[in-house]
GROMACS .gro file of C-alpha atoms in nm:
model
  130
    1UNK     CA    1   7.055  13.998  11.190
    2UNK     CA    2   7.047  14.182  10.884
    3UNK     CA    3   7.393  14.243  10.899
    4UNK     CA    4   7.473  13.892  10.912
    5UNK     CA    5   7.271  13.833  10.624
    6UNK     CA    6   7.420  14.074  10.425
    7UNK     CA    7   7.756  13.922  10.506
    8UNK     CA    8   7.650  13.582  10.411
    9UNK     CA    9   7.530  13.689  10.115
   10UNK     CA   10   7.849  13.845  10.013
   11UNK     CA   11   8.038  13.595  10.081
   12UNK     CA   12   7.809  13.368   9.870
   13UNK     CA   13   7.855  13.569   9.544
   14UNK     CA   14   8.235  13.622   9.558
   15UNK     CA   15   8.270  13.248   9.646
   16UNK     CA   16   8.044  13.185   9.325
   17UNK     CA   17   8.199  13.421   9.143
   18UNK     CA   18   8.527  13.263   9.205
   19UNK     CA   19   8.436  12.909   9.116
   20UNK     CA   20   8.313  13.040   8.743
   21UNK     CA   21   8.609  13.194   8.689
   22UNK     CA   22   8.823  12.868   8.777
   23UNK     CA   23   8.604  12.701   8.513
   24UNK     CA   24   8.687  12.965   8.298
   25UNK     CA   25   9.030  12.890   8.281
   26UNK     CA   26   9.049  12.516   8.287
   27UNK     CA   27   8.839  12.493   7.969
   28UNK     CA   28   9.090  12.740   7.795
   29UNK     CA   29   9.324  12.587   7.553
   30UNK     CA   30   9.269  12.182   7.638
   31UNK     CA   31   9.247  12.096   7.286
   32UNK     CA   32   9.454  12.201   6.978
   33UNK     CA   33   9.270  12.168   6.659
   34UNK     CA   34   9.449  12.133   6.330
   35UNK     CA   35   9.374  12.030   5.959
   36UNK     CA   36   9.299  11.735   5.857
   37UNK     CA   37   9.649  11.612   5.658
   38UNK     CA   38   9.855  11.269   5.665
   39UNK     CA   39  10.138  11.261   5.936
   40UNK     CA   40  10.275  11.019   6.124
   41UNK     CA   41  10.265  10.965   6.502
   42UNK     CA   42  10.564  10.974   6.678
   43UNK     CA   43  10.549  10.838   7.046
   44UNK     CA   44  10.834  10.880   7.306
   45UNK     CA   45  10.864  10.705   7.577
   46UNK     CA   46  11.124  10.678   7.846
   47UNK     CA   47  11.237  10.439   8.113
   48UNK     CA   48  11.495  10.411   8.391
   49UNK     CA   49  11.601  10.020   8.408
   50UNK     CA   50  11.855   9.817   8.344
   51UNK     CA   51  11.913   9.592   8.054
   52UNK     CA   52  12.070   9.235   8.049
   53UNK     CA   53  12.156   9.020   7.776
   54UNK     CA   54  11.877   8.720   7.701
   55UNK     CA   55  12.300   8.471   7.727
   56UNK     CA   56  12.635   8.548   7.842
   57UNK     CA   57  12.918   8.360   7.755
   58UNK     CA   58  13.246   8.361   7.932
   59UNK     CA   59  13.539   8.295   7.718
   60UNK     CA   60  13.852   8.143   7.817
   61UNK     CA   61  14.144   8.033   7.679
   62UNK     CA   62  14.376   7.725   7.770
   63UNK     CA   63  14.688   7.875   7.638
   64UNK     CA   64  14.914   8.150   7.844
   65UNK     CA   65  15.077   8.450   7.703
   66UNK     CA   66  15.122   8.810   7.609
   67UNK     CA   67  14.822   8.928   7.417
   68UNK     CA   68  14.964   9.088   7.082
   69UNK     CA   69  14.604   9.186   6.927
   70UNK     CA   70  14.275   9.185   7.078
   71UNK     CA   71  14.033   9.142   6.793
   72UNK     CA   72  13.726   9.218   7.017
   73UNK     CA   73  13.597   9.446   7.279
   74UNK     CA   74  13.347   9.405   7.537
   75UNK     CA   75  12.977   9.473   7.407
   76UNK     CA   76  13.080   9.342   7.006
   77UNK     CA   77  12.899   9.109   6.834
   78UNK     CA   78  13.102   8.823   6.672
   79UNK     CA   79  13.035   8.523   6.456
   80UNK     CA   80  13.196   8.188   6.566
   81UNK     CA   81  13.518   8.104   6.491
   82UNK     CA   82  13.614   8.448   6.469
   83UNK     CA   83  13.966   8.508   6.599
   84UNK     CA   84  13.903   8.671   6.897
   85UNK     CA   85  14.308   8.721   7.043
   86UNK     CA   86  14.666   8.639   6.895
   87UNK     CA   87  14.868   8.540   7.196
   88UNK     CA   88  15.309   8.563   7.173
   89UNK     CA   89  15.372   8.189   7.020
   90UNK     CA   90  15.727   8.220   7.209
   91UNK     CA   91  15.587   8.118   7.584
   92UNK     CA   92  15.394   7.778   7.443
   93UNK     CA   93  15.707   7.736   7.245
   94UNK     CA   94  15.955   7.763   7.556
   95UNK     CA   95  15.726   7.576   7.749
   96UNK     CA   96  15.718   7.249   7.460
   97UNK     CA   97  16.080   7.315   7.430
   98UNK     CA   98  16.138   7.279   7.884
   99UNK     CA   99  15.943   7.022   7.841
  100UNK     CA  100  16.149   6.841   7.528
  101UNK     CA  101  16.476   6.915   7.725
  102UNK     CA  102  16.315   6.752   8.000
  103UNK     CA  103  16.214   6.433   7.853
  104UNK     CA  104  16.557   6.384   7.704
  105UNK     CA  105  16.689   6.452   8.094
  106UNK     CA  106  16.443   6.194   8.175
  107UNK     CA  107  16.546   5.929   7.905
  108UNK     CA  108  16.927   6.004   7.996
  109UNK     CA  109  16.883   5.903   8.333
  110UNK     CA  110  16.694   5.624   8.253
  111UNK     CA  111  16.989   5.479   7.999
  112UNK     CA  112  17.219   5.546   8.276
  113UNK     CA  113  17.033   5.364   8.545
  114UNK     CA  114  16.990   5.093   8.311
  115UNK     CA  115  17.360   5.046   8.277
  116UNK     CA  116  17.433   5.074   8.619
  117UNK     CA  117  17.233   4.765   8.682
  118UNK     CA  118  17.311   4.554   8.403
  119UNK     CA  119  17.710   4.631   8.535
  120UNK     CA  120  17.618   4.578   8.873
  121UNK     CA  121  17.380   4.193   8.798
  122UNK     CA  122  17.709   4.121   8.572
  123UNK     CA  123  17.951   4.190   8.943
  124UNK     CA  124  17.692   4.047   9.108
  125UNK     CA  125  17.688   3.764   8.836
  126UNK     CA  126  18.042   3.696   8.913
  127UNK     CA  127  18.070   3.717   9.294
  128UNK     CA  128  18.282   4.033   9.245
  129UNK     CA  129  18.052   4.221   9.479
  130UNK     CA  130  17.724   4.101   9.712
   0.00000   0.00000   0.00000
Protein backbone atom coordinates (compact mmCIF):
# COMPACT_ATOMS: atom_id res chain seq x y z
CA UNK A 1 0.00 0.00 0.00
CA UNK A 2 2.59 2.37 0.62
CA UNK A 3 4.20 1.57 -2.41
CA UNK A 4 1.30 2.36 -4.38
CA UNK A 5 1.05 5.53 -2.78
CA UNK A 6 4.31 6.51 -3.40
CA UNK A 7 3.77 5.71 -7.05
CA UNK A 8 0.71 7.75 -7.27
CA UNK A 9 2.24 10.40 -5.87
CA UNK A 10 4.98 10.47 -8.35
CA UNK A 11 3.13 10.29 -10.97
CA UNK A 12 1.06 13.27 -9.68
CA UNK A 13 4.05 15.70 -9.51
CA UNK A 14 5.70 14.88 -12.89
CA UNK A 15 2.19 15.09 -14.49
CA UNK A 16 1.95 18.62 -12.70
CA UNK A 17 5.12 19.44 -13.38
CA UNK A 18 4.57 18.86 -16.99
CA UNK A 19 1.41 20.86 -17.40
CA UNK A 20 3.39 24.18 -15.91
CA UNK A 21 5.89 23.83 -18.16
CA UNK A 22 3.38 23.64 -21.27
CA UNK A 23 2.05 26.93 -19.89
CA UNK A 24 5.36 28.08 -19.81
CA UNK A 25 5.85 27.98 -23.29
CA UNK A 26 2.56 28.99 -24.77
CA UNK A 27 2.70 32.36 -22.99
CA UNK A 28 6.27 32.93 -24.53
CA UNK A 29 6.43 35.33 -27.33
CA UNK A 30 2.37 35.79 -28.20
CA UNK A 31 2.68 39.40 -28.41
CA UNK A 32 5.27 41.71 -30.08
CA UNK A 33 5.41 45.09 -28.57
CA UNK A 34 6.74 48.05 -30.48
CA UNK A 35 6.77 51.97 -30.25
CA UNK A 36 4.23 53.90 -30.61
CA UNK A 37 4.91 55.65 -34.38
CA UNK A 38 2.48 56.29 -37.51
CA UNK A 39 2.45 53.35 -40.10
CA UNK A 40 0.13 52.09 -42.17
CA UNK A 41 -1.60 48.69 -42.14
CA UNK A 42 -1.14 46.57 -44.86
CA UNK A 43 -3.58 43.51 -45.07
CA UNK A 44 -3.12 40.52 -47.51
CA UNK A 45 -5.47 38.43 -48.31
CA UNK A 46 -5.74 35.60 -50.76
CA UNK A 47 -8.36 33.61 -52.57
CA UNK A 48 -8.68 30.70 -54.99
CA UNK A 49 -11.88 31.53 -57.35
CA UNK A 50 -12.67 32.37 -60.45
CA UNK A 51 -13.55 35.69 -61.87
CA UNK A 52 -16.21 36.56 -64.60
CA UNK A 53 -16.97 39.64 -66.23
CA UNK A 54 -20.29 41.62 -64.68
CA UNK A 55 -21.24 41.51 -69.51
CA UNK A 56 -19.85 39.72 -72.34
CA UNK A 57 -20.34 40.70 -75.68
CA UNK A 58 -19.85 38.56 -78.69
CA UNK A 59 -18.80 40.36 -81.73
CA UNK A 60 -19.47 39.43 -85.17
CA UNK A 61 -19.07 40.64 -88.32
CA UNK A 62 -21.36 40.36 -91.55
CA UNK A 63 -18.60 40.73 -93.99
CA UNK A 64 -16.09 37.66 -95.08
CA UNK A 65 -12.44 37.89 -95.61
CA UNK A 66 -8.79 37.66 -94.80
CA UNK A 67 -8.08 39.56 -91.64
CA UNK A 68 -5.12 42.06 -92.52
CA UNK A 69 -4.90 43.74 -88.85
CA UNK A 70 -6.45 42.78 -85.73
CA UNK A 71 -6.69 45.95 -83.70
CA UNK A 72 -7.72 44.04 -80.49
CA UNK A 73 -6.95 41.08 -78.40
CA UNK A 74 -8.95 39.10 -76.12
CA UNK A 75 -9.11 40.66 -72.46
CA UNK A 76 -8.65 44.69 -74.01
CA UNK A 77 -10.76 47.25 -73.18
CA UNK A 78 -12.13 49.34 -76.14
CA UNK A 79 -14.32 52.35 -76.62
CA UNK A 80 -17.14 52.06 -79.27
CA UNK A 81 -16.61 52.55 -82.59
CA UNK A 82 -13.17 51.62 -82.30
CA UNK A 83 -11.93 49.73 -85.34
CA UNK A 84 -11.64 46.52 -84.09
CA UNK A 85 -10.37 44.42 -87.66
CA UNK A 86 -9.47 45.55 -91.35
CA UNK A 87 -10.68 42.71 -93.50
CA UNK A 88 -8.99 42.25 -97.55
CA UNK A 89 -11.62 44.70 -99.49
CA UNK A 90 -10.81 42.31 -102.65
CA UNK A 91 -13.38 39.26 -101.58
CA UNK A 92 -16.58 41.86 -101.00
CA UNK A 93 -15.30 43.42 -104.15
CA UNK A 94 -15.28 40.05 -106.27
CA UNK A 95 -18.29 39.09 -104.72
CA UNK A 96 -20.30 42.79 -105.87
CA UNK A 97 -18.45 42.37 -109.05
CA UNK A 98 -20.05 38.10 -109.57
CA UNK A 99 -22.82 39.52 -108.65
CA UNK A 100 -22.77 42.73 -111.31
CA UNK A 101 -21.70 40.19 -114.06
CA UNK A 102 -24.55 38.29 -113.03
CA UNK A 103 -27.24 40.75 -113.24
CA UNK A 104 -26.10 41.82 -116.67
CA UNK A 105 -26.32 37.74 -117.55
CA UNK A 106 -29.67 38.08 -116.12
CA UNK A 107 -30.83 41.26 -118.10
CA UNK A 108 -29.24 39.64 -121.37
CA UNK A 109 -31.36 36.81 -121.21
CA UNK A 110 -34.20 38.65 -120.43
CA UNK A 111 -33.72 41.07 -123.78
CA UNK A 112 -33.28 37.92 -125.62
CA UNK A 113 -36.37 36.17 -124.43
CA UNK A 114 -38.17 39.24 -125.04
CA UNK A 115 -37.28 39.17 -128.68
CA UNK A 116 -37.91 35.75 -129.15
CA UNK A 117 -41.51 36.34 -128.34
CA UNK A 118 -42.23 39.48 -129.89
CA UNK A 119 -40.69 37.45 -133.32
CA UNK A 120 -42.55 34.54 -132.54
CA UNK A 121 -46.50 36.71 -131.67
CA UNK A 122 -45.36 38.59 -135.08
CA UNK A 123 -45.17 34.54 -136.99
CA UNK A 124 -47.80 33.76 -135.01
CA UNK A 125 -49.46 37.16 -136.05
CA UNK A 126 -49.17 36.14 -139.58
CA UNK A 127 -50.13 32.43 -139.64
CA UNK A 128 -46.47 31.67 -140.54
CA UNK A 129 -46.29 29.24 -137.66
CA UNK A 130 -49.16 27.84 -134.93
Amino acid sequence: MKLLKCTLLIISLVFIISCEKQQEVQEEDIFETVSISHRDISITVEAAGVIEPETTVEVKSKASGEILVLNAEIGDKIDEGTLLVQIDKRTPRNSVDQAQADLEAAIARRQIALTQLNRTKSLLDRGVIT
